[in-house]
Tab-separated table of C-alpha atoms in Angstrom:
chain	number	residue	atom	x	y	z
A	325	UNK	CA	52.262	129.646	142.584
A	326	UNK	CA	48.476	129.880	144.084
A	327	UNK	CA	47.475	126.971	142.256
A	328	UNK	CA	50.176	125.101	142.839
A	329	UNK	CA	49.855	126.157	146.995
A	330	UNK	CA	46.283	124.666	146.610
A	331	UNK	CA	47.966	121.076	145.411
A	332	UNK	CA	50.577	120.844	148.025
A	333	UNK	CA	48.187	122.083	150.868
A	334	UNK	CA	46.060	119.152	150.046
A	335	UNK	CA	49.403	116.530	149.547
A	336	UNK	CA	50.735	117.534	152.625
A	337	UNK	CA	47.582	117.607	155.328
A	338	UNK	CA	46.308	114.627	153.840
A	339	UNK	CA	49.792	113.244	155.361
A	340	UNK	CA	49.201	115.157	158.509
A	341	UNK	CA	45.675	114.945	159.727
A	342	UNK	CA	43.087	113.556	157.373
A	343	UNK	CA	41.088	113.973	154.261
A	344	UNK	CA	38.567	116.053	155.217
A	345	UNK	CA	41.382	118.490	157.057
A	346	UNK	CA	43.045	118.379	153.774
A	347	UNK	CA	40.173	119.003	151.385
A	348	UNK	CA	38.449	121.889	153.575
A	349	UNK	CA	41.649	124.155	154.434
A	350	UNK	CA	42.491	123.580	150.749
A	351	UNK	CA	38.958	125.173	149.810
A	352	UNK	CA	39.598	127.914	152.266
A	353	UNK	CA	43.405	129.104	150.905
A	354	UNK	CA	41.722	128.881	146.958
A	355	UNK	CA	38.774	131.299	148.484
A	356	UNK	CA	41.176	132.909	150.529
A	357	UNK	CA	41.714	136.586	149.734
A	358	UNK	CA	44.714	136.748	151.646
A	359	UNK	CA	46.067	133.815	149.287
A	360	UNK	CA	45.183	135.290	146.130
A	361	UNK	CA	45.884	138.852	146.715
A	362	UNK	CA	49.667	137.103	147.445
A	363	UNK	CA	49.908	135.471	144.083
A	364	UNK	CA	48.680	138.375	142.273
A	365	UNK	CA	51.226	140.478	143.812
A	366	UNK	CA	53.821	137.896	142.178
A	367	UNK	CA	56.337	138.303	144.798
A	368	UNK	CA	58.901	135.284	145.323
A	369	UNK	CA	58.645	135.229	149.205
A	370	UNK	CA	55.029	133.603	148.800
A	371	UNK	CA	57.616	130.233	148.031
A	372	UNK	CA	58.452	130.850	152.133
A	373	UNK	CA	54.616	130.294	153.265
A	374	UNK	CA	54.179	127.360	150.758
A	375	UNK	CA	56.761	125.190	152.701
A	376	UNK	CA	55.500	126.025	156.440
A	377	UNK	CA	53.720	123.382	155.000
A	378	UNK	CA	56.799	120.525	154.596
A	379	UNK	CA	58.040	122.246	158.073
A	380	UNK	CA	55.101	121.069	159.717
A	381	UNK	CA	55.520	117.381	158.054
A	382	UNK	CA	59.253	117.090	159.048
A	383	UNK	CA	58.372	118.721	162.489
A	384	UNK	CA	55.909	115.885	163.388
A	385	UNK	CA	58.295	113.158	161.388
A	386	UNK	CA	61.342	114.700	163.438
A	387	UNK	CA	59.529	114.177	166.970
A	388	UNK	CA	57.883	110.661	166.253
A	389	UNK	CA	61.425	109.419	165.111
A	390	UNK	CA	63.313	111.133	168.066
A	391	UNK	CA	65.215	113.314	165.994
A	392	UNK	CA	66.117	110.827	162.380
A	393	UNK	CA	64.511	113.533	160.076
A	394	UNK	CA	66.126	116.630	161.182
A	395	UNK	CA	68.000	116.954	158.288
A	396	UNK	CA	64.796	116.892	156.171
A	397	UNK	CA	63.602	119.507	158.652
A	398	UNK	CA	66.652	121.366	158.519
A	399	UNK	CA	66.819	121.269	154.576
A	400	UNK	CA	63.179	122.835	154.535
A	401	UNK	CA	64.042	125.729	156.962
A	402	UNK	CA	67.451	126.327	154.915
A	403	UNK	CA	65.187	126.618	151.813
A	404	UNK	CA	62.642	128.706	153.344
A	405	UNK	CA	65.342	130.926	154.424
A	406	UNK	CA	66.172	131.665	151.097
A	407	UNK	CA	63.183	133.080	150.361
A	408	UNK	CA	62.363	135.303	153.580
A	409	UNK	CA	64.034	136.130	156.581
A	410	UNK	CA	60.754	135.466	159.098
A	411	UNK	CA	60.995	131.774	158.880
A	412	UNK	CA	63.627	131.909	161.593
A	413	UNK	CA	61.510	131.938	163.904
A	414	UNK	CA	60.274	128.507	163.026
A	415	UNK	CA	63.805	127.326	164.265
A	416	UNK	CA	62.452	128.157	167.824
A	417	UNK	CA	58.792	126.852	167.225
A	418	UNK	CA	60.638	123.462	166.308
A	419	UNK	CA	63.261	123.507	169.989
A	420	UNK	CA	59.368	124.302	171.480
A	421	UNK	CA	57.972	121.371	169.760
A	422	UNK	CA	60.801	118.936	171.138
A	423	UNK	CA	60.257	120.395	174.694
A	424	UNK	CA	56.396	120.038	174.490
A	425	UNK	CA	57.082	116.068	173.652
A	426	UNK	CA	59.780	115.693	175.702
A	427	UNK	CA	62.370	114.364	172.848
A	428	UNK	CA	65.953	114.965	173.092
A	429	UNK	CA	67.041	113.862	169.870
A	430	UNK	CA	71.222	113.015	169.114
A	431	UNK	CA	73.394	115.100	168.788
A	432	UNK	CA	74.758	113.381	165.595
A	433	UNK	CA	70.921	114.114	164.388
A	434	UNK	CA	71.581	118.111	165.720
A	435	UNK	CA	74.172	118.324	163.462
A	436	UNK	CA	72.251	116.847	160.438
A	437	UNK	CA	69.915	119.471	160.839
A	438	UNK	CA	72.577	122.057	160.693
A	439	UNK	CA	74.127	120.411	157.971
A	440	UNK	CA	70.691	120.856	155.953
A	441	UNK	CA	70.075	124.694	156.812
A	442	UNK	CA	73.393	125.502	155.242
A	443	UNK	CA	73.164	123.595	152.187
A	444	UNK	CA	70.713	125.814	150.419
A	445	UNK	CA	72.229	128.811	151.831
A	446	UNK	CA	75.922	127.815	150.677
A	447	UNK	CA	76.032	131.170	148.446
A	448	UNK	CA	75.216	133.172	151.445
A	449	UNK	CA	77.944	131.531	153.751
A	450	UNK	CA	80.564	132.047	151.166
A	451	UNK	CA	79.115	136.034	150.679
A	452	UNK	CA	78.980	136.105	154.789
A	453	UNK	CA	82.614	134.746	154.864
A	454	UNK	CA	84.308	137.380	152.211
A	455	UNK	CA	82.540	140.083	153.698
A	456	UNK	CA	83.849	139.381	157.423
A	457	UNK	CA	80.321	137.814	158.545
A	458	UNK	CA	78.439	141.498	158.540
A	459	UNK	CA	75.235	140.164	157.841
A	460	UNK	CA	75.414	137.814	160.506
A	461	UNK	CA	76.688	139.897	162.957
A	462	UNK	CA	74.298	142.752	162.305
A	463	UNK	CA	71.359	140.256	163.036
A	464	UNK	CA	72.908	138.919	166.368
A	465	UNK	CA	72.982	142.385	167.452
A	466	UNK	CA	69.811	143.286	166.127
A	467	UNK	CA	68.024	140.372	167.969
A	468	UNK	CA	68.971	141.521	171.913
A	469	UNK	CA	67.915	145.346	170.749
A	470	UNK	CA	64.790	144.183	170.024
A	471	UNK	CA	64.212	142.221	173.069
A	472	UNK	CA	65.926	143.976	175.291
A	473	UNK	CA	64.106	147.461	173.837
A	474	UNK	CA	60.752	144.997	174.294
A	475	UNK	CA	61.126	144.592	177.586
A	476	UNK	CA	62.314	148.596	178.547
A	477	UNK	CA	66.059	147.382	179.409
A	478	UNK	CA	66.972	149.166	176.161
A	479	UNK	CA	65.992	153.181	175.372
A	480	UNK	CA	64.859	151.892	172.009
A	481	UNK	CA	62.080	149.753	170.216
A	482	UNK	CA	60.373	150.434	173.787
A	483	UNK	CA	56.697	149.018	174.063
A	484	UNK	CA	53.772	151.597	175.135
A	485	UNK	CA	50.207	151.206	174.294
A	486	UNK	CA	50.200	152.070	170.527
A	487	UNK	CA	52.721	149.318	169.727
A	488	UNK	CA	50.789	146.946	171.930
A	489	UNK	CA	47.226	147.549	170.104
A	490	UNK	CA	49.345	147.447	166.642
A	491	UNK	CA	50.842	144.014	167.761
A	492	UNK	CA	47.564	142.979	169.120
A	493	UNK	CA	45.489	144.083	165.972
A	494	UNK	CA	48.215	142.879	163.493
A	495	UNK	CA	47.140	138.836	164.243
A	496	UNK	CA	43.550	139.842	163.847
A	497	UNK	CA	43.999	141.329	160.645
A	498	UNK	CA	45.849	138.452	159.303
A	499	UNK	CA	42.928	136.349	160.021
A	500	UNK	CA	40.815	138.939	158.939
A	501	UNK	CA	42.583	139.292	155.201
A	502	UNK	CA	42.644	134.996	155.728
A	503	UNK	CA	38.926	134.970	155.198
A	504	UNK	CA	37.206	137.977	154.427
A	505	UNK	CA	40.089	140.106	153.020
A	506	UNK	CA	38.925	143.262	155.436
A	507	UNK	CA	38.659	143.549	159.224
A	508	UNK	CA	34.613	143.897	160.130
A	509	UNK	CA	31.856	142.301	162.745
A	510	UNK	CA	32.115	139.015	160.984
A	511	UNK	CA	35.710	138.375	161.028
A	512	UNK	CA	36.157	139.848	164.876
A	513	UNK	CA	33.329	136.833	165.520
A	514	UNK	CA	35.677	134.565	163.709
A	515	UNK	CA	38.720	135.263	165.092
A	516	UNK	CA	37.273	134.743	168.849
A	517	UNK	CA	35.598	131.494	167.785
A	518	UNK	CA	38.643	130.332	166.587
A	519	UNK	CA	40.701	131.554	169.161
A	520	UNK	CA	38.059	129.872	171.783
A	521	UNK	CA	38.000	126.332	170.027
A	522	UNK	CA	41.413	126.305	170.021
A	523	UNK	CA	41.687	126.713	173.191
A	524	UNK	CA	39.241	124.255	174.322
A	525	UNK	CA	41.124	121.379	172.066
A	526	UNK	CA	43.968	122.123	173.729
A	527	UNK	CA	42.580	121.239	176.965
A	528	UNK	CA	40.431	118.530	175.615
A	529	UNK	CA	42.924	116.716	173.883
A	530	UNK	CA	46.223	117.712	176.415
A	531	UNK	CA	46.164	114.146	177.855
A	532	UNK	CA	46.117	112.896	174.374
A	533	UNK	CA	48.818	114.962	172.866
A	534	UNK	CA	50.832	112.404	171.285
A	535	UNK	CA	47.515	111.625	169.354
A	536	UNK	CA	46.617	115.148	167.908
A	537	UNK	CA	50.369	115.993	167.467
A	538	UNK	CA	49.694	117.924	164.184
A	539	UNK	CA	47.307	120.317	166.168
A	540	UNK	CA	49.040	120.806	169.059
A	541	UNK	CA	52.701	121.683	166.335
A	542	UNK	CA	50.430	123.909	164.628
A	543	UNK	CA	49.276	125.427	167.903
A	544	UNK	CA	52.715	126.276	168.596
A	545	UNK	CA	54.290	127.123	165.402
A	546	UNK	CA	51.407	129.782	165.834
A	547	UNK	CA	52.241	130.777	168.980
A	548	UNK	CA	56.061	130.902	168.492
A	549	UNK	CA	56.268	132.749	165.488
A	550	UNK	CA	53.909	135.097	167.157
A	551	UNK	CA	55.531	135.620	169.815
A	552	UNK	CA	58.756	136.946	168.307
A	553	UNK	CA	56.876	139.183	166.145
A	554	UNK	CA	54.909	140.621	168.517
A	555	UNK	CA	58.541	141.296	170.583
A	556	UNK	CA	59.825	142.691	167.018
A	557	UNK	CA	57.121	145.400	166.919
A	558	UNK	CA	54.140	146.233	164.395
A	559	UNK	CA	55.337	143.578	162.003
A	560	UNK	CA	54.335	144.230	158.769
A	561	UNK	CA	51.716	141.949	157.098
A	562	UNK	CA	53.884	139.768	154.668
A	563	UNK	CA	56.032	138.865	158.245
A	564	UNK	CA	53.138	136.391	158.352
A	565	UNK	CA	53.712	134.503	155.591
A	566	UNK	CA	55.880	132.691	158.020
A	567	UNK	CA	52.639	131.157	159.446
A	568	UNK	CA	50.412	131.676	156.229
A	569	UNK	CA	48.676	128.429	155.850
A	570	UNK	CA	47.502	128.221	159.856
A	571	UNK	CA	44.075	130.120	159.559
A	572	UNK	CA	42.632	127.659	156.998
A	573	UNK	CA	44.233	124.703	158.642
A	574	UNK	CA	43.174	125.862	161.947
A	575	UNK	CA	39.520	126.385	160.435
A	576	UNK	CA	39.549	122.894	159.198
A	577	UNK	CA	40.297	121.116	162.126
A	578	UNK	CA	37.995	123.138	164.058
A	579	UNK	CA	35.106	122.414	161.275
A	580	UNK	CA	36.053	119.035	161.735
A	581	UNK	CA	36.020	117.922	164.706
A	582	UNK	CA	32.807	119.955	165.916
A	583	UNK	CA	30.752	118.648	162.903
A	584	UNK	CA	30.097	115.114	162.296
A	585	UNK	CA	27.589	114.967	159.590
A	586	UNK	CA	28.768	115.402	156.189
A	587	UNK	CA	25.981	117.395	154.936
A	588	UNK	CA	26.330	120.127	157.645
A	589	UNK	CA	30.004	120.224	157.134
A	590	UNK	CA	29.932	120.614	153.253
A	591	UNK	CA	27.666	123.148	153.671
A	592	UNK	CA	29.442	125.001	156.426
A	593	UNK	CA	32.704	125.077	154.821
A	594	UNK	CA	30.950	126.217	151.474
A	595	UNK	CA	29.572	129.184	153.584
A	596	UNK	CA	33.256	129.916	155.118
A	597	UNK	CA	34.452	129.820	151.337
A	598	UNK	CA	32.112	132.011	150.514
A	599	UNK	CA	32.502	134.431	152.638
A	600	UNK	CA	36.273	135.298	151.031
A	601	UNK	CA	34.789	134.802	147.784
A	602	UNK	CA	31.983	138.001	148.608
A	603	UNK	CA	35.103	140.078	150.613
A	604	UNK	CA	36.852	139.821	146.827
A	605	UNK	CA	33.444	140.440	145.245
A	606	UNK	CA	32.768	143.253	147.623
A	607	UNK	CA	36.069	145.035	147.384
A	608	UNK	CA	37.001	144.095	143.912
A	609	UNK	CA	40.369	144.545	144.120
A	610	UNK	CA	41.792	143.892	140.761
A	611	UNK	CA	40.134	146.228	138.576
A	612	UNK	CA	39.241	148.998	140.835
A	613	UNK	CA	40.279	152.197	140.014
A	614	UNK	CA	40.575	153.409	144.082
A	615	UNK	CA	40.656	151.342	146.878
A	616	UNK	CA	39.407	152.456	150.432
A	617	UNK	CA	42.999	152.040	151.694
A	618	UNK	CA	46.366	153.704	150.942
A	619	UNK	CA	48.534	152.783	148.246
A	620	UNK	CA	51.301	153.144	150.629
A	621	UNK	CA	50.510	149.953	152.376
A	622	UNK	CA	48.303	148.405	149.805
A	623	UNK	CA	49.275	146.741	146.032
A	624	UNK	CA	48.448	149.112	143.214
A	625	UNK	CA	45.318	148.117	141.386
A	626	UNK	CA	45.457	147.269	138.176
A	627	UNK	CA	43.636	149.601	136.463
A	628	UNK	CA	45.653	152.345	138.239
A	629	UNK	CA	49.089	150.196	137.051
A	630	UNK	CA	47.718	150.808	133.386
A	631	UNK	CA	47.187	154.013	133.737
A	632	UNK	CA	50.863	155.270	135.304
A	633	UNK	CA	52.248	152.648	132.901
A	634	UNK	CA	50.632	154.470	129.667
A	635	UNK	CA	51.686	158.397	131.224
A	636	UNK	CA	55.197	156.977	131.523
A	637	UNK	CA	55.105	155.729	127.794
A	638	UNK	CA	53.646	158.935	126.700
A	639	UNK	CA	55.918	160.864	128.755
A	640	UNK	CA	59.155	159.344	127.475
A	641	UNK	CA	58.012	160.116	124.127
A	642	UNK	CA	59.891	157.381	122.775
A	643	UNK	CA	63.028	157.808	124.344
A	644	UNK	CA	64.928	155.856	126.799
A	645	UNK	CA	64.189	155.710	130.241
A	646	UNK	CA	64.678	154.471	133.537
A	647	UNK	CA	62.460	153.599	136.813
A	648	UNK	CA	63.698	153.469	140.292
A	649	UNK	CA	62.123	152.801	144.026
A	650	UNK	CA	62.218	155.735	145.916
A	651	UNK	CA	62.403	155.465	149.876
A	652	UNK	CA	58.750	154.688	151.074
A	653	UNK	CA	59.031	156.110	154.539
A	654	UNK	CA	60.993	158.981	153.065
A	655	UNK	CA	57.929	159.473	150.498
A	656	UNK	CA	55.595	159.201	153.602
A	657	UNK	CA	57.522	162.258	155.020
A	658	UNK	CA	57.284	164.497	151.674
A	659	UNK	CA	60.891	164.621	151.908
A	660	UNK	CA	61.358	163.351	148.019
């Protein structure tokens, strides 16, 4: 799945923006620890950050042709829904997008986007309808708890300073993991670089939009998807796989427009590459017997997963035998 990420990164911002894009964010998600630490954990929701990557092609397709690929779009999101529930809040990024560009596609094209979501959720809708829609009506009343908690008009989910430096700190660390794999001096001076060149294409190029479309959709699928996490509250670190690829792509276009000699751009994006190649390196994460983190929150090393799969073997004794998950919070608490 990391390999194959690598391939459709490069496919798909080749479409977007332009070779050099392409080739240099594809670098950065191979070297990425973030990317790799994901497809060693082997989890299926990986599939979810994969195709932000077709989003972001039907997105742009969907706004140049005034709505005509919204089913496309729609299809993508339904998929990406399968895998993860976080990708909903792409469906807002996209309304944001329209608004930006001022397109109010059909409403015959609205309903071909519906149309698409459902498709690949068809086994959901007919679960949803013999179970009296409780899935779908716990989330539309767990969406105005957490916003209305957000914003203090609810006794619950209320924010105060700790959640505010955890939302705050949670975006940094996904850049952080993005390129280094560990928050430290280099990848605070990162993040504020990238956050300040950002900020000074969007001004540059504001008059322009319709020009540097991908940028300015990637700006706000970032900002978006942020957005509602930061209203859900300390969102866990897979929440951003929603948004996965936008570090590396966000580093490329940076690289690329600020550098224009191909030497000094090889070079720096070798150096950027090599920097999440030396967090790995530094860290060395798959065969370390102890990591400086807690197991809680982290992936079990390897080594360690040999070990506790061995005392289970020997404990057994050759007998059957059967694992379960306990609850992790619970397990937190010492009360199992």
């Amino acid at each position: 799945m990391g390999s194959f990420s690598v391939l459709i990164n490069y496919a798909v911002v080749k479409k977007i923006f332009n070779k050099n894009i392409a080739l240099i964010s594809s670098f950065l998600i191979a070297t990425s620890p973030a990317w790799i630490n994901q497809t060693r954990n082997s989890r299926y929701n990986l599939a979810a950050a994969i195709l932000f990557l077709p989003f972001l092609l039907f997105l742009r397709d969907s706004i140049k042709d005034k709505g005509k690929s919204l089913f496309k779009l729609g299809l993508i999101l339904g998929l990406t829904m399968s895998f993860f529930p976080s990708p909903i809040l792409l469906i807002p990024a996209s309304i944001a997008g329209f608004i930006f560009y001022s397109v109010k596609p059909k409403f015959k094209y609205i309903l071909n986007f519906i149309l698409g979501f459902l498709i690949p959720n068809t086994a959901f809708i007919i679960y949803e309808v013999s179970n009296k829609f409780s899935i779908t009506l716990q989330l539309l009343s767990w969406v105005p708890y957490r916003i209305l908690g957000f914003f203090g008009l609810y006794p619950k989910n209320t924010v105060n300073t700790t959640t505010l430096s955890q939302n705050i700190y949670s975006i940094y660390h996904f850049f952080a993991e993005s390129f280094l794999g560990y928050a430290n001096i280099l990848t605070l001076v990162l993040f504020i670089l990238t956050i300040g060149f950002s900020v000074f294409f969007i001004k540059r190029f504001y008059k322009n939009k319709n020009k540097e479309m991908p940028f300015f959709l990637l700006i706000i699928s970032l900002v978006v998807s942020y957005v509602g996490l930061f209203i859900h509250g300390n969102p866990p670190e897979h929440y951003y796989l929603v948004i996965f690829p936008v570090p590396a792509i966000l580093a490329a276009y940076i690289l690329d427009k600020l550098i224009k000699k191909k030497t000094v751009l090889i070079v720096s994006t070798l150096i950027l590459g090599t920097i999440g190649l030396y967090g790995l390196y530094k860290v060395n994460w798959f065969y370390q017997d102890k990591l400086p983190v807690n197991y809680l929150i982290r992936p079990v090393p390897y080594e360690l997963q040999l070990k506790m799969v061995n005392s289970i073997i020997k404990d057994a004794r050759g007998a059957e035998f059967s694992l379960f998950r306990k609850n992790i919070q619970l397990l937190k608490e010492k009360k199992i």
